[in-house]
mmCIF file with all atom_site columns, C-alpha atoms in Angstrom:
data_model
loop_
_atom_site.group_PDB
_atom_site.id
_atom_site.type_symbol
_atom_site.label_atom_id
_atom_site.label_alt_id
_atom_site.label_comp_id
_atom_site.label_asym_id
_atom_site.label_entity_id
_atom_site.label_seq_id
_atom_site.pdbx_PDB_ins_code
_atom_site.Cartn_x
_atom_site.Cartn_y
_atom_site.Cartn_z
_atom_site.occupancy
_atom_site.B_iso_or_equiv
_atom_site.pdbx_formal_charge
_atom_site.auth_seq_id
_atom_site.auth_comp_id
_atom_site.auth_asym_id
_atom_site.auth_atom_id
_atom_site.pdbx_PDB_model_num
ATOM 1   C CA . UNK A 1 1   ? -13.440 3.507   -11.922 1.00 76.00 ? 46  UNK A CA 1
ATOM 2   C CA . UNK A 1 2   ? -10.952 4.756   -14.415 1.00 85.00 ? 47  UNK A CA 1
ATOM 3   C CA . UNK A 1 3   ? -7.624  5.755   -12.748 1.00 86.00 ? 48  UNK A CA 1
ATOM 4   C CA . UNK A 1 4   ? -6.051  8.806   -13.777 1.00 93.00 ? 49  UNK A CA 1
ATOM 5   C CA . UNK A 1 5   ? -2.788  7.706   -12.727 1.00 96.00 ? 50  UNK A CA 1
ATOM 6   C CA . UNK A 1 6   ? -1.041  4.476   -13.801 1.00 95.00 ? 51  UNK A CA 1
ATOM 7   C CA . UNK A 1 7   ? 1.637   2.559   -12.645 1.00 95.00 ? 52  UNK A CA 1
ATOM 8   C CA . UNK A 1 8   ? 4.656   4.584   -13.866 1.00 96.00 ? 53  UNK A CA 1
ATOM 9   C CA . UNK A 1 9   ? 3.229   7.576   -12.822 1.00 96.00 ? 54  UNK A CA 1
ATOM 10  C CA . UNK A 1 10  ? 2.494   6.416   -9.306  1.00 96.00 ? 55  UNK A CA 1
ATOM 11  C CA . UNK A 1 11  ? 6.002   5.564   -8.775  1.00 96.00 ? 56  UNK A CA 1
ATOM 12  C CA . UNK A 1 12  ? 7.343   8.412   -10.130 1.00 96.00 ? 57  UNK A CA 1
ATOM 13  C CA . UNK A 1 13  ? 5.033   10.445  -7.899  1.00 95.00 ? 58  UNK A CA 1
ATOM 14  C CA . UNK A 1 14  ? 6.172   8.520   -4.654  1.00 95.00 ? 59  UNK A CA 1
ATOM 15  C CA . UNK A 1 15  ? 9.814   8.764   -5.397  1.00 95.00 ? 60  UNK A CA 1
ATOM 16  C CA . UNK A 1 16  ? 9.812   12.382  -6.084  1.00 94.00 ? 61  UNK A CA 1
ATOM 17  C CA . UNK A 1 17  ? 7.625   13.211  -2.778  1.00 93.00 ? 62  UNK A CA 1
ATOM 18  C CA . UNK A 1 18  ? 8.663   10.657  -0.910  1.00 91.00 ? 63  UNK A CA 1
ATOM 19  C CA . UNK A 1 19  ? 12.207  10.747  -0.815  1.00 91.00 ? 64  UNK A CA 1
ATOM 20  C CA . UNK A 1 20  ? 13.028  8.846   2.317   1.00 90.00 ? 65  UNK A CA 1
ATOM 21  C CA . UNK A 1 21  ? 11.552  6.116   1.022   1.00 86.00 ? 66  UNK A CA 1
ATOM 22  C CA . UNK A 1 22  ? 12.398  5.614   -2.202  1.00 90.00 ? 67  UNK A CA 1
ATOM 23  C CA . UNK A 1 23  ? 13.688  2.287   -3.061  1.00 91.00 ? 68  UNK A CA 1
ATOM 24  C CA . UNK A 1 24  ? 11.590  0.279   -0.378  1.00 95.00 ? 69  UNK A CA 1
ATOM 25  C CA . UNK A 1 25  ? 8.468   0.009   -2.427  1.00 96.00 ? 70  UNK A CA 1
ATOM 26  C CA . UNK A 1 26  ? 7.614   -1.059  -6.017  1.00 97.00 ? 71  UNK A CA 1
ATOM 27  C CA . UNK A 1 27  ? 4.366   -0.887  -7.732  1.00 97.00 ? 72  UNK A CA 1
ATOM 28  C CA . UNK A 1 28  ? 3.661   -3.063  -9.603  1.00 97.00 ? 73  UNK A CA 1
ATOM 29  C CA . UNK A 1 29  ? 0.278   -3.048  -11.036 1.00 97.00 ? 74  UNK A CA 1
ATOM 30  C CA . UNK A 1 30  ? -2.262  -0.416  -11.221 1.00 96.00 ? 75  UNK A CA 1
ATOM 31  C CA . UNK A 1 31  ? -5.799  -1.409  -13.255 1.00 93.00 ? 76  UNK A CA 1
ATOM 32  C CA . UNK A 1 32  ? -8.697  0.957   -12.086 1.00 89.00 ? 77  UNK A CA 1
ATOM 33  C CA . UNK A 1 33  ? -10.030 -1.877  -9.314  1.00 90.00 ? 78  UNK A CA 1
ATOM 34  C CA . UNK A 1 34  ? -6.136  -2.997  -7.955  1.00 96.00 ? 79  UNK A CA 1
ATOM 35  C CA . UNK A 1 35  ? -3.129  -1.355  -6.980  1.00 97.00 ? 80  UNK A CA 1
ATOM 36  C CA . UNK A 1 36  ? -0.517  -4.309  -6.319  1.00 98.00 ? 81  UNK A CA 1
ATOM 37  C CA . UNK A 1 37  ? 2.855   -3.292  -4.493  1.00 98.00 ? 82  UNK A CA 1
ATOM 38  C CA . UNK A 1 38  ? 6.323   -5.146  -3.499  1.00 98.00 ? 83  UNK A CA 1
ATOM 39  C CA . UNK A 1 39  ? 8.468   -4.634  -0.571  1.00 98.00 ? 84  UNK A CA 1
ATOM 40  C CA . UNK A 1 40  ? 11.594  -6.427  -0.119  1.00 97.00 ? 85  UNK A CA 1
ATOM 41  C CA . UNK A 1 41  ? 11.859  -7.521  3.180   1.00 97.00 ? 86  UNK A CA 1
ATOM 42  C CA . UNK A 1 42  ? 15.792  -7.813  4.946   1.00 95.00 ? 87  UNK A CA 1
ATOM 43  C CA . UNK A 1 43  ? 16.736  -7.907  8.540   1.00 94.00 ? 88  UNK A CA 1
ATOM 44  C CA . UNK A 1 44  ? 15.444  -4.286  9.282   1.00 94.00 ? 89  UNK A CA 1
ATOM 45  C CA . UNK A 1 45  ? 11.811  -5.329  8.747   1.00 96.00 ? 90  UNK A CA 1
ATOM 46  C CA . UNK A 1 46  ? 11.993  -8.350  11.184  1.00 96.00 ? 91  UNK A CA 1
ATOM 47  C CA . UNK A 1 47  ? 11.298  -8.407  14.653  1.00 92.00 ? 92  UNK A CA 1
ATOM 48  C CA . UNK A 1 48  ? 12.848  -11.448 17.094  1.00 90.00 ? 93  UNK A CA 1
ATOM 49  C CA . UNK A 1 49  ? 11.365  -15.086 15.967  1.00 88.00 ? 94  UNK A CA 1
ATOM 50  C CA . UNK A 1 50  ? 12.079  -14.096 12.307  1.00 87.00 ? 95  UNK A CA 1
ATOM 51  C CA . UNK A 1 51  ? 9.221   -13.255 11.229  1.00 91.00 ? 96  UNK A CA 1
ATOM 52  C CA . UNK A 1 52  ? 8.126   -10.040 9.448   1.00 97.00 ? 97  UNK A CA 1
ATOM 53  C CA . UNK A 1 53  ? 7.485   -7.036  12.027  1.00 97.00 ? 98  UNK A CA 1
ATOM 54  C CA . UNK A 1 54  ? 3.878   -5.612  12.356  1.00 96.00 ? 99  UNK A CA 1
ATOM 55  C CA . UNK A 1 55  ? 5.375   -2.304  11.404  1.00 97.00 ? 100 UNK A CA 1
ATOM 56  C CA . UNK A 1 56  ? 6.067   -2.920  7.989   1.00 97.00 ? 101 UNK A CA 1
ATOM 57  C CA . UNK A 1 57  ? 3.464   -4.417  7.277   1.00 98.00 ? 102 UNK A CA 1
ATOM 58  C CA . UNK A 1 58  ? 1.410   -1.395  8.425   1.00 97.00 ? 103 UNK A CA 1
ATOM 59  C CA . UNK A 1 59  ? 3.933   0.469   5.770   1.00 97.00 ? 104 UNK A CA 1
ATOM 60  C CA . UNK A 1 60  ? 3.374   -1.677  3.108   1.00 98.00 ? 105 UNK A CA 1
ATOM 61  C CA . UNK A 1 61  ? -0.481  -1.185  4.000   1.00 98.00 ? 106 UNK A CA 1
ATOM 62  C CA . UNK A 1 62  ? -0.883  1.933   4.493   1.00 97.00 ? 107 UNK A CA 1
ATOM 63  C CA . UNK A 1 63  ? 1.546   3.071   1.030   1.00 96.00 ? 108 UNK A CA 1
ATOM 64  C CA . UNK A 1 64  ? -0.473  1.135   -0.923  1.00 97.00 ? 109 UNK A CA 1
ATOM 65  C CA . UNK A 1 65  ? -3.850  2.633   0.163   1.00 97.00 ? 110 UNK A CA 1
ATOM 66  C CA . UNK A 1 66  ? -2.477  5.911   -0.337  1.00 96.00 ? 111 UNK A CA 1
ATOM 67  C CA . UNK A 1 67  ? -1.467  4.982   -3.841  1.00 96.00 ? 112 UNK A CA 1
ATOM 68  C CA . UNK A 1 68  ? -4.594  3.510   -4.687  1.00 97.00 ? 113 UNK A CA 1
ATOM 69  C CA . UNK A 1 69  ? -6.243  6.460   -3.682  1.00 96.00 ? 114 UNK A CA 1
ATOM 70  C CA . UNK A 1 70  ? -4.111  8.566   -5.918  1.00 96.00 ? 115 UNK A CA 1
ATOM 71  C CA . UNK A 1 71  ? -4.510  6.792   -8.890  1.00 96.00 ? 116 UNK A CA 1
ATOM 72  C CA . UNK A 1 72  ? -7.965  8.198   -8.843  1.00 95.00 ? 117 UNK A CA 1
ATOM 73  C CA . UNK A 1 73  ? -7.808  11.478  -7.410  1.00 95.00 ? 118 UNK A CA 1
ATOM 74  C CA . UNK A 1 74  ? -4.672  12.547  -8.828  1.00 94.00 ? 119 UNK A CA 1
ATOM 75  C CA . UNK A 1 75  ? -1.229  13.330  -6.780  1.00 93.00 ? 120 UNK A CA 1
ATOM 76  C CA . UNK A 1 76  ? -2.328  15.153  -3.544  1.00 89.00 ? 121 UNK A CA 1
ATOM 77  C CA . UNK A 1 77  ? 0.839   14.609  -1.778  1.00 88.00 ? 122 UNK A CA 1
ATOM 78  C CA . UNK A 1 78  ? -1.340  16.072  1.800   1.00 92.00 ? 123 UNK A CA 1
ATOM 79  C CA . UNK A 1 79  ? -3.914  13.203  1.565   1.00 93.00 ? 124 UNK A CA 1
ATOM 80  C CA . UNK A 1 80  ? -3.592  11.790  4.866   1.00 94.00 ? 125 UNK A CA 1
ATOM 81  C CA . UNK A 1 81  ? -4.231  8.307   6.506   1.00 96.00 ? 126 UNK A CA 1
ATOM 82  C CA . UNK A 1 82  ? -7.353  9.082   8.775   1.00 97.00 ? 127 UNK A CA 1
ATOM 83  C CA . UNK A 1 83  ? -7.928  5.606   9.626   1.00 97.00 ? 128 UNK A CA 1
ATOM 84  C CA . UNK A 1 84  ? -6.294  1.848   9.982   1.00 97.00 ? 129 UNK A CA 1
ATOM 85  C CA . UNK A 1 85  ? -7.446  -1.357  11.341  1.00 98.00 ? 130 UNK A CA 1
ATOM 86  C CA . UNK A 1 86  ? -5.040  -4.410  10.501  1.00 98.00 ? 131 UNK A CA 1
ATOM 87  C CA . UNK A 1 87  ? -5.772  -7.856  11.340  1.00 98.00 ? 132 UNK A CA 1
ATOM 88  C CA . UNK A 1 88  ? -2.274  -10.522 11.376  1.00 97.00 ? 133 UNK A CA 1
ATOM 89  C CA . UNK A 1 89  ? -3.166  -13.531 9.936   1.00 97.00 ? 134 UNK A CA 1
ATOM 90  C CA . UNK A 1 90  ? -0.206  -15.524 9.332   1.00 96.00 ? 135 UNK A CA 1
ATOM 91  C CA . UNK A 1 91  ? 3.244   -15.510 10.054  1.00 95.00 ? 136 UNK A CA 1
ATOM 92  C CA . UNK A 1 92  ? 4.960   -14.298 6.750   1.00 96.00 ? 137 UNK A CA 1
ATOM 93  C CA . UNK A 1 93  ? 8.278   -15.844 5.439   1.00 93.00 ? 138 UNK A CA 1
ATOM 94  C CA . UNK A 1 94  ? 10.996  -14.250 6.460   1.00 92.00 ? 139 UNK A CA 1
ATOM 95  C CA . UNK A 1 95  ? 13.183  -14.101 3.332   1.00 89.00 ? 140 UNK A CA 1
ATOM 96  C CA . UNK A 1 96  ? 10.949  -13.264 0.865   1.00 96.00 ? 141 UNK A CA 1
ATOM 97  C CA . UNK A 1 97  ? 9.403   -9.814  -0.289  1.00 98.00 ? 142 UNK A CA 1
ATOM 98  C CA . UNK A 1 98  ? 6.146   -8.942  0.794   1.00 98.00 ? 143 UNK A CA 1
ATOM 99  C CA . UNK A 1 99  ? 3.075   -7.920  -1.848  1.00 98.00 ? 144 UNK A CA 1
ATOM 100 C CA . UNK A 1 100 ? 0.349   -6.101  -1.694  1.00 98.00 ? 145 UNK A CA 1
ATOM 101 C CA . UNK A 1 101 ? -3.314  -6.022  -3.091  1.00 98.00 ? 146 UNK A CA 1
ATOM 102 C CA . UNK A 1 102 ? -4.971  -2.550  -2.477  1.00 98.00 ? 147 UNK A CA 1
ATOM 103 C CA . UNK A 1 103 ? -8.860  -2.331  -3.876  1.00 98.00 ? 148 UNK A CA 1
ATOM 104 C CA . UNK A 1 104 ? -10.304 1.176   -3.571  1.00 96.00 ? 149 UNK A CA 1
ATOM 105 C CA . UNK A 1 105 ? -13.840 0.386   -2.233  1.00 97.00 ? 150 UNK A CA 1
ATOM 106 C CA . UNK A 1 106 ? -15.212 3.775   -1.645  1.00 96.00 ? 151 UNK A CA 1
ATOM 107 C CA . UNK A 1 107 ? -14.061 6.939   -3.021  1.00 96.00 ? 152 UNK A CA 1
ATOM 108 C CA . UNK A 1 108 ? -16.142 9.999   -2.217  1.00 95.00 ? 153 UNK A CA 1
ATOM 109 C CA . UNK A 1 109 ? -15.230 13.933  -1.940  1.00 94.00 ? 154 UNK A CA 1
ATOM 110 C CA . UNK A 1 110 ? -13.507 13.975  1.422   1.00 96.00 ? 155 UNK A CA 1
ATOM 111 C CA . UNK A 1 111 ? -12.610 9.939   1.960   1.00 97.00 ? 156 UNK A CA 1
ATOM 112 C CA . UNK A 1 112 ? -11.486 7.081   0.514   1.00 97.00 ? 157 UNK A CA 1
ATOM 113 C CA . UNK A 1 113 ? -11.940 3.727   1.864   1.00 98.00 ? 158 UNK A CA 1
ATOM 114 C CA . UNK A 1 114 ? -9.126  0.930   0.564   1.00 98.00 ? 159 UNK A CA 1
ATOM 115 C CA . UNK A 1 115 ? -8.659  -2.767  1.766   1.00 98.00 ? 160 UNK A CA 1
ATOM 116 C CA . UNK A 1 116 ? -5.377  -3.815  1.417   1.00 98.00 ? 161 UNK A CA 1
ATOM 117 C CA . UNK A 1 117 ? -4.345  -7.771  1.764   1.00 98.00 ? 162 UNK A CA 1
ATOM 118 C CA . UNK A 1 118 ? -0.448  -8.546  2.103   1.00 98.00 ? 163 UNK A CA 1
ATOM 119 C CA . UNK A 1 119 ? 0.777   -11.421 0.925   1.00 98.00 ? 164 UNK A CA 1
ATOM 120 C CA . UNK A 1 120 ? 4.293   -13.188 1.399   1.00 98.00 ? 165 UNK A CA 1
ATOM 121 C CA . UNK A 1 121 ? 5.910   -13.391 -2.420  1.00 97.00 ? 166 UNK A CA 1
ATOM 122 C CA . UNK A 1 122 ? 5.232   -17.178 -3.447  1.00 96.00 ? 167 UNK A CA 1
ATOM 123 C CA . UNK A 1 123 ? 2.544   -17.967 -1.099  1.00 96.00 ? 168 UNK A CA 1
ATOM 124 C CA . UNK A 1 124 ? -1.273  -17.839 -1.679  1.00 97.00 ? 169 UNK A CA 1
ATOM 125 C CA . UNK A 1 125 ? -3.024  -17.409 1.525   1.00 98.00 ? 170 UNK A CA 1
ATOM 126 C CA . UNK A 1 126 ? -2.760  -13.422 2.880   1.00 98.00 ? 171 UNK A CA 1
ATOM 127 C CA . UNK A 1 127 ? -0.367  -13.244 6.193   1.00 98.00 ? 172 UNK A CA 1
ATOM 128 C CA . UNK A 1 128 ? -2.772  -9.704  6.832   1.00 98.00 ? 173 UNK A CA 1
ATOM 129 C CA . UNK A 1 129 ? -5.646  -7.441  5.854   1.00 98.00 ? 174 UNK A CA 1
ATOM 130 C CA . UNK A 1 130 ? -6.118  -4.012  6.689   1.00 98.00 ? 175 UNK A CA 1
ATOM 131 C CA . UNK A 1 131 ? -8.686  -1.522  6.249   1.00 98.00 ? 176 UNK A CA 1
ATOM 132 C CA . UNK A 1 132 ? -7.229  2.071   5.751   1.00 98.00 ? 177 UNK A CA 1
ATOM 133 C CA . UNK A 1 133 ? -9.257  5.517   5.513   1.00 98.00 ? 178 UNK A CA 1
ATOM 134 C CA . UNK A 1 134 ? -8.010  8.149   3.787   1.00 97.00 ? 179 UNK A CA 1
ATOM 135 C CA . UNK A 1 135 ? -9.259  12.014  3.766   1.00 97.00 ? 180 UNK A CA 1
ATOM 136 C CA . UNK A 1 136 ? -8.796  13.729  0.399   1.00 95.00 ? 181 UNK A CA 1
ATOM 137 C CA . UNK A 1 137 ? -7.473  17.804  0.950   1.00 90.00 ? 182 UNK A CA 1
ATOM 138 C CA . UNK A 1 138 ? -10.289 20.055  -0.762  1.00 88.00 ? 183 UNK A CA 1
ATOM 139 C CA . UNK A 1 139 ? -9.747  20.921  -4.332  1.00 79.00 ? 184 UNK A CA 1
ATOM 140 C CA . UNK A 1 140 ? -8.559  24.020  -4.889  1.00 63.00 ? 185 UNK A CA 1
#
């Protein structure tokens, strides 16, 4: 699939609708079959133990789905998350930004279906994967 938004363009679009947010997530890499993000991770993401809250993860997740999605439908600030299912894999490092690897694996009129694998910066093995649903407002 070619994307009709790129890289630049995605973060432009999330900063300017996305206010609250903006600073907490970088992407990094948009190529038609990947969307790769970053999230710096600091004390406010982690949860007693030190490790890397469930929470944001589910952010980082569920972002990158909806920018993966965008890249190929355009920016439809009201498409929504219909759907998430994340399974925790690993315990990710505490001090290091997270990354993730969003591939669009169905895109139809009304849904898009996205997995999403998180990685802690450095380290190989994923520490989750998720499978997000997104519906797509009507054109119009």
């Amino acid at each position: 699939m070619t994307p009709v938004m790129d890289q630049v363009q995605l973060q432009a679009f999330l900063n300017e609708v996305f206010p609250q947010v903006r600073g907490l997530f970088e992407v990094r890499a948009q190529d038609g079959a990947m969307t790769e993000m970053y999230m710096p991770i600091g004390d406010q993401n982690l949860r007693p133990g030190g490790t890397v809250s469930g929470p944001t993860m589910f952010m980082l997740a569920d972002v990158s789905a909806y920018a993966a999605t965008l890249a190929h439908i355009g920016p439809k600030a009201l498409a929504v998350t219909t759907s998430c299912s994340i399974d925790f894999m690993r315990k990710p490092v505490a001090d290091v930004g997270l990354i993730a690897r969003a591939e669009l694996l169905k895109l139809g009129k009304t849904l898009s279906v996205t997995e999403v694998r998180l990685f802690s910066e450095g380290q190989e093995a994923p520490v989750a994967r998720a499978s997000l649903t997104y519906s797509i407002p009507p054109k119009g």
